[in-house]
Short mmCIF file of C-alpha atoms in Angstrom, two decimals:
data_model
loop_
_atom_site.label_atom_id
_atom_site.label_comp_id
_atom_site.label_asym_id
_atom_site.label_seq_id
_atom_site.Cartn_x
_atom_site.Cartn_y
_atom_site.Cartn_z
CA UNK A 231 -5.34 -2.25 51.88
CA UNK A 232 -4.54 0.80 49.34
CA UNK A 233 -2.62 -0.30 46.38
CA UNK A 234 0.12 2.59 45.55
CA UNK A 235 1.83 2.67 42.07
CA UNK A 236 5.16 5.01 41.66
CA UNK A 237 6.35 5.42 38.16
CA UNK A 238 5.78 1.21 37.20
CA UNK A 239 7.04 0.27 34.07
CA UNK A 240 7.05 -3.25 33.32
CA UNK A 241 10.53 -4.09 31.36
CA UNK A 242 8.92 -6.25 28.44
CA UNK A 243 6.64 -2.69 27.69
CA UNK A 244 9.58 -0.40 28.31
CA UNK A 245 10.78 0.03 24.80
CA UNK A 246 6.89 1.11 24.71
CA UNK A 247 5.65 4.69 24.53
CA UNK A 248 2.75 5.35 26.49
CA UNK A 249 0.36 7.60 26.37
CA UNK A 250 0.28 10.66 29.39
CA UNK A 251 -3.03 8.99 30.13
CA UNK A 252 -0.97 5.59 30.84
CA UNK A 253 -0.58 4.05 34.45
CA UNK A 254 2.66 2.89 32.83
CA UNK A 255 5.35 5.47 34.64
CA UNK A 256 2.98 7.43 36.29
CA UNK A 257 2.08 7.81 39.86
CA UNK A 258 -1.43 7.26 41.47
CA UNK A 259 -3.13 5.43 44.46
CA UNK A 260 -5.94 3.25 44.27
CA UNK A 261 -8.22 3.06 47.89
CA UNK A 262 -9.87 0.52 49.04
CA UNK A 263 -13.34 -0.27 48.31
CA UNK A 264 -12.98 1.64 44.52
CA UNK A 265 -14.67 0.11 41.98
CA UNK A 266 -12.19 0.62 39.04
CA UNK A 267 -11.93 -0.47 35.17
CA UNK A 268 -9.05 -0.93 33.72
CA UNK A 269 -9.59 -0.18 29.76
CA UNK A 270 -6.67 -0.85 27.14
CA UNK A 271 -6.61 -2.61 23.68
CA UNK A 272 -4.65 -6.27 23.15
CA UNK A 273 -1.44 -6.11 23.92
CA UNK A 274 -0.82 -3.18 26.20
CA UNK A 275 -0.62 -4.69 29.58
CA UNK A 276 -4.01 -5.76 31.14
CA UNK A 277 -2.79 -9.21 31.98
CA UNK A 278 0.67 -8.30 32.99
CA UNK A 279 -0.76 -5.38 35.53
CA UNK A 280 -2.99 -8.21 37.31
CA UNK A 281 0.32 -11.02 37.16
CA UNK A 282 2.02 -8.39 38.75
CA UNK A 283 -0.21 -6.79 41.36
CA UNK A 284 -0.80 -11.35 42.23
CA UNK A 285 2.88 -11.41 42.66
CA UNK A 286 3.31 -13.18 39.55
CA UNK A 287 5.61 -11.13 37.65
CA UNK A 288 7.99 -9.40 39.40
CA UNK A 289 9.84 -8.11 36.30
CA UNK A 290 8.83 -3.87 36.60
CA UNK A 291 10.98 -0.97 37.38
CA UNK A 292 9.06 1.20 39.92
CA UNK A 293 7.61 0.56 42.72
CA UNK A 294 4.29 -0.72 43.94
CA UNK A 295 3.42 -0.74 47.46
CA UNK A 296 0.57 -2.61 49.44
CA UNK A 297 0.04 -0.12 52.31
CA UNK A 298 3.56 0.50 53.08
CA UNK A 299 5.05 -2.90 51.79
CA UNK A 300 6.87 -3.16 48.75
CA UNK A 301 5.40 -6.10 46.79
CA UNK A 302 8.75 -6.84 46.06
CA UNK A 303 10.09 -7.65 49.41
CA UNK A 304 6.85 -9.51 50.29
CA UNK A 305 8.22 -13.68 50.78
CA UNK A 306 5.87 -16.22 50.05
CA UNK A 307 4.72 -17.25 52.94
CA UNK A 308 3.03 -13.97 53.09
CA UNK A 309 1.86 -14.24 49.23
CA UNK A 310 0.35 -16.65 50.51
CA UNK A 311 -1.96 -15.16 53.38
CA UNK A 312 -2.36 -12.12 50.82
CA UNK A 313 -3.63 -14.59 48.40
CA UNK A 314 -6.32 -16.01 50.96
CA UNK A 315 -7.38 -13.18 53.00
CA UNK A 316 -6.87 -9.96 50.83
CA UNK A 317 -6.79 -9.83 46.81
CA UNK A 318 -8.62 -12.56 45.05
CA UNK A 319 -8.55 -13.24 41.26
CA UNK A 320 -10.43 -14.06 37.89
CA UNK A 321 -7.32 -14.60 35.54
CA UNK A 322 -8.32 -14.64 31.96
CA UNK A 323 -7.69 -18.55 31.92
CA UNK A 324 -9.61 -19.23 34.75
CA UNK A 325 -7.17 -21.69 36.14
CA UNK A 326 -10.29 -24.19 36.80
CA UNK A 327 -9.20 -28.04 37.96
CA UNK A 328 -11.33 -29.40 34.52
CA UNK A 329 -11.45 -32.77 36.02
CA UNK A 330 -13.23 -31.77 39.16
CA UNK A 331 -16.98 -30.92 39.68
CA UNK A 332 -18.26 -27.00 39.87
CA UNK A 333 -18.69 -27.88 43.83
CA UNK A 334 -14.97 -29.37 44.06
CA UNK A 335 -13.52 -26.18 42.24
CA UNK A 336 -15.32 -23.80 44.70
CA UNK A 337 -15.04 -26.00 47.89
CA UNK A 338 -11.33 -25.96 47.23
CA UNK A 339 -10.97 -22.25 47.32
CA UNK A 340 -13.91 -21.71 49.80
CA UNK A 341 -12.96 -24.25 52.61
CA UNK A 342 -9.40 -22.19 53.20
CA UNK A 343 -11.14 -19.66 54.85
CA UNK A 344 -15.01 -21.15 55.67
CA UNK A 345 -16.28 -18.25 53.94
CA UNK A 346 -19.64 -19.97 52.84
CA UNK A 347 -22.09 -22.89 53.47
CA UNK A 348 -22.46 -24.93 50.65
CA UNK A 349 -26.16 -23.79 50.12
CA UNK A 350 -24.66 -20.14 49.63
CA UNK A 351 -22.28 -21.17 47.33
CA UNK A 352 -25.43 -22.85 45.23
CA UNK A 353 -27.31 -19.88 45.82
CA UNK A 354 -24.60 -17.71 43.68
CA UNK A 355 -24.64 -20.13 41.27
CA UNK A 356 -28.40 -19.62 40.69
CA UNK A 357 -27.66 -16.15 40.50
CA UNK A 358 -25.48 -16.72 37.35
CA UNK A 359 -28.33 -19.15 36.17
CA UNK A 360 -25.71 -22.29 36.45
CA UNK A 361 -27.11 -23.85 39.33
CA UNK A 362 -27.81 -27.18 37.21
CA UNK A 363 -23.75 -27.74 36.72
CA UNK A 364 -23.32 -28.02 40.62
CA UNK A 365 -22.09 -31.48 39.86
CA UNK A 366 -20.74 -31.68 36.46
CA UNK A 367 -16.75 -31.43 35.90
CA UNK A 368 -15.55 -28.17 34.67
CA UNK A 369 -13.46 -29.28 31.84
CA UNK A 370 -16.84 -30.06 30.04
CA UNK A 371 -18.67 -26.54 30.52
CA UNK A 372 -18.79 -23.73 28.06
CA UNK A 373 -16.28 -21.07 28.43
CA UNK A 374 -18.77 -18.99 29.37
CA UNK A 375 -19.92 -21.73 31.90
CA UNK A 376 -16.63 -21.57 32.93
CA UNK A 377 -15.96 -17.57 33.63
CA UNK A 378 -19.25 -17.52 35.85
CA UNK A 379 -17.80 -20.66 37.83
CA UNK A 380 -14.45 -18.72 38.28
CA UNK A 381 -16.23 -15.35 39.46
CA UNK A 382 -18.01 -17.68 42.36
CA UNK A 383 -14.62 -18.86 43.10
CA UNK A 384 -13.12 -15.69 43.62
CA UNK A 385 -16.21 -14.66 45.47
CA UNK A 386 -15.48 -17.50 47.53
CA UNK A 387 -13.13 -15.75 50.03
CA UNK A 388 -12.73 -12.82 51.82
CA UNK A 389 -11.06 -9.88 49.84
CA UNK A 390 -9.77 -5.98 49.99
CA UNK A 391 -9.54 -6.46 45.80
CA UNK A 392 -10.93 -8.38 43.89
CA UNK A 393 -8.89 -8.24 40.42
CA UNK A 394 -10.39 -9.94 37.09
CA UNK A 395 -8.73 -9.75 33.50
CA UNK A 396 -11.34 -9.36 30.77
CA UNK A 397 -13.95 -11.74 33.21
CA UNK A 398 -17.12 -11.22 30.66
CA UNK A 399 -15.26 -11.92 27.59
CA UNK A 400 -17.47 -15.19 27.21
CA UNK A 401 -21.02 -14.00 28.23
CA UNK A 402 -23.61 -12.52 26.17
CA UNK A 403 -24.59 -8.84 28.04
CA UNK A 404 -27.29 -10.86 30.23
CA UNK A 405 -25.28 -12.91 31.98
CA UNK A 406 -22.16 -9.82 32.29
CA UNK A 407 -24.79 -8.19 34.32
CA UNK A 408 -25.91 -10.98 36.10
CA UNK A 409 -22.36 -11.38 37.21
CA UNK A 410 -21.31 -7.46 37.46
CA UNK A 411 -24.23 -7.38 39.76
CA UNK A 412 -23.13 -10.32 42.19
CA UNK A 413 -19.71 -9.14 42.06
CA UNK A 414 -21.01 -5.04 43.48
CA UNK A 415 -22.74 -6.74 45.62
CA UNK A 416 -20.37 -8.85 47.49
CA UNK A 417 -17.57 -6.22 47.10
CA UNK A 418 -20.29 -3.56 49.04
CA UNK A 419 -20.81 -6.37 51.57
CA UNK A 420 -17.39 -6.54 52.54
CA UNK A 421 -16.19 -3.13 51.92
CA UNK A 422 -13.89 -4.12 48.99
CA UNK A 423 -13.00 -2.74 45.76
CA UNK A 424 -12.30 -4.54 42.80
CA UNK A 425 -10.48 -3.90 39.24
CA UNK A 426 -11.59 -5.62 35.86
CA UNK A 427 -9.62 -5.15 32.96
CA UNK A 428 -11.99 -4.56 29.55
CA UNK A 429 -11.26 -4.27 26.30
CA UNK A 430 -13.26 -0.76 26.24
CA UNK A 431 -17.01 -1.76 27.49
CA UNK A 432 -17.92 -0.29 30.69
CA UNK A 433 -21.46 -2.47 31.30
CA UNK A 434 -23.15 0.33 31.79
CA UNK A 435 -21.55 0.71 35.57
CA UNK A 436 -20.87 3.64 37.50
CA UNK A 437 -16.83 3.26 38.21
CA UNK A 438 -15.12 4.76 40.58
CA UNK A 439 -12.38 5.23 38.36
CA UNK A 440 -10.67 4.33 34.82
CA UNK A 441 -7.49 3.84 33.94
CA UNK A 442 -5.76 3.26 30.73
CA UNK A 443 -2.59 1.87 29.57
#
C-alpha cells in the first residue's frame, strides 16, 4: 500500500506557516517498504500526521490517499481490517491495558491475526532485554519498559507501515538500537516500511527518506 499526500494541511496548523521543506501543503508519495523519519520540533504536527494517517483525525484540507482510496471515504468497518492487516502503530502514549500482564497486552493484539507463537513473542522480548516482565502488569513497568512492550505489540501483526510517534523517547541509546534493530528487521521480513517521528535524532540509521514539518 503507497501512502499519497496532495497539498494536506491540517486545519488546527493552518493559520501556520510552513517551511517549503514542510509536508504541510505539499505533494509527495511515500512507497511501500521505505524506511522514513519524520523530524520536526514540539508542536508542529508529528502526532497529528500519525492520528491522521490511523484515521483518527479527520480534520485536514487535502487529500491523502491509500492506493487509490481516499482515507476520508474509508467506513469503519474497513478501518478496521486496515488497522489489523496493513498499518500498525506505536502512539506516543502507548495505549497499554496497565492492569493486564506484558503477555495479555501482546496476546490481545497478536491473537487477531495468529501472527506469532507465544515463544516468538518471548523471544522479541529477550531481544529488548525485558523477557523477565512476561508476567508482570504493565501499569507497573517503567516508561521505558513500557515503549519496548508497545513496539512488540505493534510487531505483533502483519503490516505495509508500521507508524511510531517519538517510540525511543524513554530508552537510553542501547536499548533505541536494540529496538530500531528488531523493528528493520521485521519490516525487511515482511516487505514493509515504517515511519517514526523524532524530535531530530536519526540513530545512526540509513533512512530512506526524511521529512520535515
Amino acid at each position: 500500500m503507497d501512502i499519497h499526500f496532495n497539498k494536506v494541511i491540517p486545519i488546527p496548523l493552518a493559520g501556520i506557516q510552513h517551511s517549503d521543506k514542510s509536508i504541510w501543503g505539499n505533494s509527495f508519495s511515500l512507497k511501500k517498504g521505505e524506511k522514513v523519519m519524520l523530524n520536526a520540533s514540539s508542536g508542529k504536527g508529528k502526532t497529528t500526521f500519525t492520528h491522521t494517517l490511523a484515521g483518527i483525525r479527520k480534520d485536514f484540507n487535502g487529500s491523502i490517499r491509500f492506493d487509490q482510496v481516499e482515507i476520508n471515504s474509508i467506513p469503519p468497518e474497513d478501518w478496521a481490517i486496515i488497522r489489523r492487516l496493513q498499518m500498525s502503530f506505536v502512539f506516543q502514549d502507548l495505549q497499554l491495558f496497565p492492569q493486564l500482564t506484558v503477555e495479555e497486552n501482546l496476546q490481545l493484539k497478536n491473537q487477531l491475526t495468529d501472527t506469532f507463537t507465544s515463544s516468538e513473542l518471548f523471544q522479541m522480548l529477550e531481544a529488548l532485554e525485558i523477557e523477565d516482565k512476561w508476567d508482570v502488569p504493565c501499569g507497573i513497568l517503567s516508561m521505558g519498559q513500557q515503549q519496548r512492550v508497545a513496539i512488540v505489540r505493534a510487531l505483533s501483526q502483519p503490516f505495509d507501515w508500521l507508524l511510531m510517534d517519538e517510540p525511543f523517547s524513554h530508552l537510553d541509546e542501547a536499548n533505541t538500537q536494540r529496538s530500531l534493530a528488531l523493528i528493520n528487521r521485521r519490516a525487511n521480513q515482511i516487505n514493509a516500511g515504517f515511519i517514526l517521528t523524532t524530535l531530530g535524532e536519526n540513530h545512526s540509521f540509513d533512512f530512506d527518506r526524511e521529512l520535515n514539518l
